[in-house]
XYZ file of C-alpha atoms in Angstrom:
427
model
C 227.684 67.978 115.138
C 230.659 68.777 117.338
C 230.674 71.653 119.782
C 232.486 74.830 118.544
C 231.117 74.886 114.761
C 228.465 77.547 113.983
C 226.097 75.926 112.373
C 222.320 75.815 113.114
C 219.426 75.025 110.986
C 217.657 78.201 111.665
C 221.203 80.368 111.621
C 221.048 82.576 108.701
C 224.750 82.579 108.368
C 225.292 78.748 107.960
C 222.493 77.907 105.270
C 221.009 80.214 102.552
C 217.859 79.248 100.627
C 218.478 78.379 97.157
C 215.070 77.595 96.110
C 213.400 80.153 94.146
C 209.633 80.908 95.714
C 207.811 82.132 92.946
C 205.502 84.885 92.668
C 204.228 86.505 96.101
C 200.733 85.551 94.989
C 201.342 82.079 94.360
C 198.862 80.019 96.133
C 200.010 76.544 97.563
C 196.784 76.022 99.159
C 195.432 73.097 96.770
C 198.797 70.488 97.051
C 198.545 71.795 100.799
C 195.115 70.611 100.952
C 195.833 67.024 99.183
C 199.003 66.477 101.520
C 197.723 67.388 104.778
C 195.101 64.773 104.270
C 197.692 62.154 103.505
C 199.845 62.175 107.084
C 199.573 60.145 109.914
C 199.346 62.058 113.151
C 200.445 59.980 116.332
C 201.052 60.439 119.687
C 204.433 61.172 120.731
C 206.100 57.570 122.321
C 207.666 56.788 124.992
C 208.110 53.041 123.741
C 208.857 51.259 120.751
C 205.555 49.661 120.367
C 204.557 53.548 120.624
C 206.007 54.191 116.792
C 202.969 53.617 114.281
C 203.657 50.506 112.151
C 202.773 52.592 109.131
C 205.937 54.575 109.612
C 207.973 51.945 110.354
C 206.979 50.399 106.704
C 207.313 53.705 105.271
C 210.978 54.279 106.060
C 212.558 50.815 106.486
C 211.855 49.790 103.952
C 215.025 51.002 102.561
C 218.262 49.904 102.770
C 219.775 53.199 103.736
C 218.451 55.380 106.104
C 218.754 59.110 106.797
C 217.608 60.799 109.422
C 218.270 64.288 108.739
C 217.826 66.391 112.597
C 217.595 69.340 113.524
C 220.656 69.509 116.051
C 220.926 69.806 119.315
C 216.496 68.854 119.751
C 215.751 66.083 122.802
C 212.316 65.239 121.136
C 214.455 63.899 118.532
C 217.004 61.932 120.479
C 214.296 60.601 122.460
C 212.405 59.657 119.188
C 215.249 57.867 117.625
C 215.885 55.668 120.854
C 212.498 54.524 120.476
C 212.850 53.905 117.042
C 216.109 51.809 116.917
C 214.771 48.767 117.862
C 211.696 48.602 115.318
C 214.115 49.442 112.621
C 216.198 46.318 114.049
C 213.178 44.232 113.505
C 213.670 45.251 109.962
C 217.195 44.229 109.572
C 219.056 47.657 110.377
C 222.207 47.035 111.920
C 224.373 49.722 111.239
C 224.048 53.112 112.692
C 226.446 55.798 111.696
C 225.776 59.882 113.348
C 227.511 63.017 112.418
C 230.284 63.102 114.787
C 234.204 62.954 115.183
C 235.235 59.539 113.204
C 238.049 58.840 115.566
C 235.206 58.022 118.592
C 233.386 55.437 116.251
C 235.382 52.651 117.291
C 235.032 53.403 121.340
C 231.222 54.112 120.769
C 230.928 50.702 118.865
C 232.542 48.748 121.793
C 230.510 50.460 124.435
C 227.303 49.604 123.105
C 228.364 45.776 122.749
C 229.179 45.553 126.444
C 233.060 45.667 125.424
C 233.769 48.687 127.419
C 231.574 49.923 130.520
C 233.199 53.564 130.349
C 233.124 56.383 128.035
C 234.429 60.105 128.229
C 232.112 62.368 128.763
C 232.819 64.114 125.641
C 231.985 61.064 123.553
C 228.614 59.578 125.443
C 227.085 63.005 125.714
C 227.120 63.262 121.386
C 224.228 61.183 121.551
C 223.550 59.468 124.804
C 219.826 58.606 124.650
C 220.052 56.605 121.846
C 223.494 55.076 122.851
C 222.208 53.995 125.512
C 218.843 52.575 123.589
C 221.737 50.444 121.615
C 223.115 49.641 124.271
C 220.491 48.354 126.179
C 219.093 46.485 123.000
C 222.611 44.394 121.895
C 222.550 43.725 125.879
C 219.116 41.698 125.733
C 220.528 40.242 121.950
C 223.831 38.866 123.589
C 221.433 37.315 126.622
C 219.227 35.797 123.903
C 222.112 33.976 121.951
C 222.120 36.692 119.045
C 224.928 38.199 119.473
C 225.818 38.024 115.978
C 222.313 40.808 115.584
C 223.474 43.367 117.563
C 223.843 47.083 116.072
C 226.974 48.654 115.406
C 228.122 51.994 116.087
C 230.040 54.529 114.252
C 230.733 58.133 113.330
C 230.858 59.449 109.795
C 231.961 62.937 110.021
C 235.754 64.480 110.119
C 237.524 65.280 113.469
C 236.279 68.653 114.315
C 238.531 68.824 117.760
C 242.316 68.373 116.622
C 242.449 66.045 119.776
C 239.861 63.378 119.023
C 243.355 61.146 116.914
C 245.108 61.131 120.007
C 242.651 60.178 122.479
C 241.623 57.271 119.981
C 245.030 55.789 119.242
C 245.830 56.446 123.238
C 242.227 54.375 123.936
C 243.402 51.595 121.759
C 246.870 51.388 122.991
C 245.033 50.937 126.259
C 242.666 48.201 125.166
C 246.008 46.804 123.592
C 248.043 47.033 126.638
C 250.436 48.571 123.604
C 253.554 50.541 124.537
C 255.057 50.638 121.264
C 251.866 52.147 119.929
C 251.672 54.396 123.418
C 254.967 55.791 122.784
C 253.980 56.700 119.004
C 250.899 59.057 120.739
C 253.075 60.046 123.130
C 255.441 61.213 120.325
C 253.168 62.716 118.352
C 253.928 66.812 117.863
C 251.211 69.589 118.279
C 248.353 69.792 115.486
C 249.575 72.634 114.666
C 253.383 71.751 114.201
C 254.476 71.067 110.589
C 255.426 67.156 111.544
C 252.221 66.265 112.801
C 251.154 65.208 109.282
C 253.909 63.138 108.471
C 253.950 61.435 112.171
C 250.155 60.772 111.789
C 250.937 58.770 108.474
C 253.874 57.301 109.827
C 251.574 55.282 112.183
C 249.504 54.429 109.663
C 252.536 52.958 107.587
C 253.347 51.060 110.966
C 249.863 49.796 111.651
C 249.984 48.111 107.855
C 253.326 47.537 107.217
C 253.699 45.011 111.217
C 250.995 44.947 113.761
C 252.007 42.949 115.412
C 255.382 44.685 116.453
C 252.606 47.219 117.630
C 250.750 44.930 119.913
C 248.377 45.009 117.373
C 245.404 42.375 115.631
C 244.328 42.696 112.593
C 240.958 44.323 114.146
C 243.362 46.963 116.011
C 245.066 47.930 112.408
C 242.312 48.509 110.695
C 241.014 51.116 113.448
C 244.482 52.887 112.852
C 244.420 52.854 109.287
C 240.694 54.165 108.922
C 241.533 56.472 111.459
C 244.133 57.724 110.283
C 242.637 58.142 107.042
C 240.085 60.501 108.085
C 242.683 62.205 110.699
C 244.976 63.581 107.749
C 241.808 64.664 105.813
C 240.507 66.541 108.776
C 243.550 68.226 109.652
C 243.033 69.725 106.171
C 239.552 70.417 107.077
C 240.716 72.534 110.163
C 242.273 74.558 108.281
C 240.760 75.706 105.329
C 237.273 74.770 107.075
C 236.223 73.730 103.237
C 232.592 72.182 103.024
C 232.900 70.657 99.966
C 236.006 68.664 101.365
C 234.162 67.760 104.903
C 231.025 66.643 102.566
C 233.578 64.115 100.858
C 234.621 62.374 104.003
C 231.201 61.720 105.178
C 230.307 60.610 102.167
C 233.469 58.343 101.646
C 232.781 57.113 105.142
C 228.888 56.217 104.502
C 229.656 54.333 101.284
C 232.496 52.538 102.820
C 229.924 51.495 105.962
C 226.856 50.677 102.965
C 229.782 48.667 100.853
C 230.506 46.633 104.570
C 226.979 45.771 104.992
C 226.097 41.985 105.008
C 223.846 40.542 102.919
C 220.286 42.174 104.040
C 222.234 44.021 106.468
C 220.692 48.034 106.582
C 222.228 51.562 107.582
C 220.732 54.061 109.131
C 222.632 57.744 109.390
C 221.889 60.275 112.128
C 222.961 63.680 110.365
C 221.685 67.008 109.853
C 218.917 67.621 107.599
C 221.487 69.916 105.158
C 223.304 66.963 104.929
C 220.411 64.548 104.155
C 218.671 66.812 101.466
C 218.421 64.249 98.183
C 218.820 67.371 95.394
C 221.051 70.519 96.581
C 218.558 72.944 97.220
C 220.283 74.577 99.874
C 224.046 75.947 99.936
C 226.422 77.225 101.897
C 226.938 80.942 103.274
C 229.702 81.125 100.753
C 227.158 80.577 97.806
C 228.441 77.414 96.398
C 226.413 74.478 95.546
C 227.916 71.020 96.872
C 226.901 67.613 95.926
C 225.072 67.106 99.842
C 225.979 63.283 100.807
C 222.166 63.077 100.120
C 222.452 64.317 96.456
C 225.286 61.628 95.833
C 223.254 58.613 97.865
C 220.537 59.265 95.343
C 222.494 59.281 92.890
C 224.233 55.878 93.773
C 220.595 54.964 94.293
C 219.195 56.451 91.312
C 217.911 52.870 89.384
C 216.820 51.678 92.414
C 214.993 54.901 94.396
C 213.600 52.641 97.078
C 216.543 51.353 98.641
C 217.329 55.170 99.820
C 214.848 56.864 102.193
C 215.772 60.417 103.661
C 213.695 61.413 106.816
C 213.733 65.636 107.487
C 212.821 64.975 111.425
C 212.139 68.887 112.999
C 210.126 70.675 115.330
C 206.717 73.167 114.640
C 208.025 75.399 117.672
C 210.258 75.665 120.386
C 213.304 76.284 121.775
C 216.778 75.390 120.254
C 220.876 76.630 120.357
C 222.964 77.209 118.018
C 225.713 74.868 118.775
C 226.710 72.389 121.513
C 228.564 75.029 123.219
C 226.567 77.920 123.559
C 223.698 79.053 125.946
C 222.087 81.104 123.392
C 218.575 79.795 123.480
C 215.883 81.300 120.405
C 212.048 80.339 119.617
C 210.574 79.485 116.575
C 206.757 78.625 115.562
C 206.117 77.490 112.638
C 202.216 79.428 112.854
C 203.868 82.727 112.986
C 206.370 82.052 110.252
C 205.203 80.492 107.838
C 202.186 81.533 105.315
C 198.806 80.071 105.692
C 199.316 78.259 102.483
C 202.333 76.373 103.983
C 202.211 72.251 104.066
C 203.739 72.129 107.869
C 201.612 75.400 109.096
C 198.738 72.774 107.951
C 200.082 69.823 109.699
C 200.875 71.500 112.760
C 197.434 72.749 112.990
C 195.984 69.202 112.200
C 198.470 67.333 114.589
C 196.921 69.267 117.333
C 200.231 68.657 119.829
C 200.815 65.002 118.354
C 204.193 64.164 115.808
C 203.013 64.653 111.869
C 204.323 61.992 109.860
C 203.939 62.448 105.501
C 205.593 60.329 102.996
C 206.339 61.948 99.996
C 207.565 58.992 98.055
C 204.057 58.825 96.015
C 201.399 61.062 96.870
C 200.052 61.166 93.820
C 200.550 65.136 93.932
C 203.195 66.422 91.058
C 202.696 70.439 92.013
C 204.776 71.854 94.369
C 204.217 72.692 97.603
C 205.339 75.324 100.364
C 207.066 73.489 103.215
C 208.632 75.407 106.028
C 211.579 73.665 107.771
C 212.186 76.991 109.816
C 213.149 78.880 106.546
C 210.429 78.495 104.089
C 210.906 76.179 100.826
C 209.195 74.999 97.842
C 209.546 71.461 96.177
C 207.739 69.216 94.844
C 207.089 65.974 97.088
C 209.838 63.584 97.144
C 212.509 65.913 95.792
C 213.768 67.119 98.707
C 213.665 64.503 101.056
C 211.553 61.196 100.938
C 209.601 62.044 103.878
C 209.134 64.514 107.011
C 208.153 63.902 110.665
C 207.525 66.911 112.784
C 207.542 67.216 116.463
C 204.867 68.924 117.911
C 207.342 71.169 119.836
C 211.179 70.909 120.673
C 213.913 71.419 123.808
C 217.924 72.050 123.814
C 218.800 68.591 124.636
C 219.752 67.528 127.893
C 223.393 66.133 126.377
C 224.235 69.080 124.615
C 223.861 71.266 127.831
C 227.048 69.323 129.034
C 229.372 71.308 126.265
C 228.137 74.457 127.764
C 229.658 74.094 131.374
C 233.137 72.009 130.076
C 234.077 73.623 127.022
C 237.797 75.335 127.655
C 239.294 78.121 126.174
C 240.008 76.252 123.371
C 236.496 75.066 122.667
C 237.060 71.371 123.374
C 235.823 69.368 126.203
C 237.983 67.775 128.506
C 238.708 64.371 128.658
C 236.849 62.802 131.523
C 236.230 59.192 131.928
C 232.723 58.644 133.660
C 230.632 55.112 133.843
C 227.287 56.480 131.808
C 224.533 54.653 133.432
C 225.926 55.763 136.770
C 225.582 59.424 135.731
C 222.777 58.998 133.276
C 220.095 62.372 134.256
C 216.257 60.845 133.988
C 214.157 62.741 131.927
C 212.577 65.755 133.649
């Protein structure tokens, strides 16, 4: 999630626990007890031959994929770059994450070797696994398979009200496009009642003649989808409605699942809120949205296996709140959660390796206490299809970037940097 939004998983004033515990002297100890002896501990890897076949089966399987995070955690990001290229051996070749739409376009052509540079602002959303893709499509397009390479994209609204200019300026650059230059150029402040209907108005262009816009087909479709999402998020900004941001990502997920070619497969980097398949959790506000989960399952509901939500967090460490702060805070899942709690188990039995537990058909129908950093009850499967827990978690290295080049305003500058040149090795 973009720097400058308050929103953490363990932030009591972004989520509030809808599930209803039961009685204080409810045991859970017994479904617990038949769980714990279910999951797969493993190892933490550094390669992809590192991630347990069994898991691999478990989860791609499906023909959507969420991995619901915990933001902001390095374990993770390192985890997913070693996963990417198992779940390409399963046919996944779509990867969509929970960032500004407008930089899904520049992110896809920089992992295809179209584009050697990104701004720092973009690369730094996600750039371990980027750079996983990146390396992977480079070995594909080597090997002849060029038509197997992953794409990239981003699924959630513009949070920074400058993302739709620096995306139409980027592709008037990779156009060599003045006409479309001088439309940017012309465009007034976010802020200005004419912005709207001068965002639109390039839209109309982009559809109406391309060409008299330097444009390919290819180029007019990146303005029209876009600008699609740009005049929703402008209404975002404003109002900051969840229930409106929730409908973009999920228009934008079912558009990219509706793309897919035949035995082509999506995977979604999100948050876990986000991922959840029945709304168990709401919003500070109190209202209950359909969670892009909720409505995938839905969409999915004769056919459960092609959907397969992943809850990916950590048993203790050290995470921020958002990309921009240097607030740092410690959880532990041993001294917060009861001893009757499914990950307080799994943590103890993982002894410093990653848990793995599908919950697609355990064969246990009682519920069970789960703690995901706020304590929970559901019965296995409801929630999510599965959970994989880090033995312990770190701010990422990217997100530390936000801190030290966030203006006044909250947003990043614009800096153009060649990644790999600048990439930091792990510590």
């Amino acid at each position: 999630m973009p720097p400058g939004r308050r929103w953490s998983w363990w932030s009591g004033t972004a989520l509030a626990l809808v599930a209803a515990l039961g009685p204080g002297c409810r045991s859970y100890e017994r479904p617990t007890e038949l769980l714990a002896a279910q999951a797969l501990y493993f190892a933490t890897p550094t390669a992809p031959d590192g991630v347990p076949d069994r898991v691999v089966a478990a989860i791609a399987g499906a023909d959507v994929l969420l991995l619901g995070e915990e933001h902001h955690v390095q374990e993770h990001h390192d985890f997913v770059a070693v996963l990417l290229p198992r779940l390409h051996e399963r046919g996944f070749r779509r990867v969509l994450c929970e960032a500004n739409h407008a930089y899904g376009w520049l992110l896809d052509e920089y992992v295809k070797g179209a584009r050697d540079t990104l701004a720092e602002k973009q690369w730094n959303l996600g750039r371990d696994w980027i750079e996983a893709i990146r390396a992977l499509n480079a070995g594909l397009r080597a090997g002849g398979r060029a038509g197997e390479q992953i794409s990239v994209g981003c699924c959630d609204v513009n949070h920074w009200d400058d993302s739709y200019r620096e995306s139409l300026a980027a592709l008037a650059e990779r156009y060599r496009s003045q006409p479309l230059a001088a439309l940017v150029a012309q465009l007034p402040a976010t802020a200005d009642t004419a912005y709207l209907p001068a965002v639109a108005a390039i839209a109309d262009a982009a559809a109406g003649d391309p060409a008299r816009l330097g444009l390919d087909a290819a180029g007019a479709a990146v303005v029209t989808a876009t600008t699609r999402v740009e005049l929703a998020s402008a209404g975002y900004r404003t109002s900051r409605s969840d229930a409106a941001r929730e409908e973009v990502l999920h228009q934008n997920v079912t558009a990219a699942i509706d793309r897919l070619a035949p035995g082509g497969k999506l995977a979604v980097v999100c948050g876990m809120s986000h991922a959840q398949l029945r709304p168990a959790w709401r919003m500070h506000s109190g209202r209950a949205w359909e969670w892009l989960g909720t409505r995938l399952a839905a969409r999915y509901a004769a056919t459960p296996g092609k959907l397969y939500s992943l809850a990916c967090f950590a048993a203790r460490g050290q995470h921020k709140p958002n990309f921009r702060s240097k607030e740092r805070f410690d959880v532990d899942v041993q001294s917060s959660a009861s001893s009757d709690d499914l990950s307080r188990a799994l943590d103890m039995a993982a002894a410093g390796r990653i848990a793995f537990l599908d919950l697609t058909d355990t064969g246990v129908d009682e519920e069970a206490k789960i703690w995901f950093g706020r304590d929970s009850v559901m019965r296995p499967g409801e929630l999510f299809s599965g959970l994989l827990m880090y033995p312990r978690s770190s701010v990422a290295r990217a997100s530390v970037w936000y801190e030290d080049n966030a203006g006044r305003s909250g947003r990043p500058a614009l800096r153009l940097v060649t990644p790999a040149a600048t990439r930091r090795p792990p510590p």
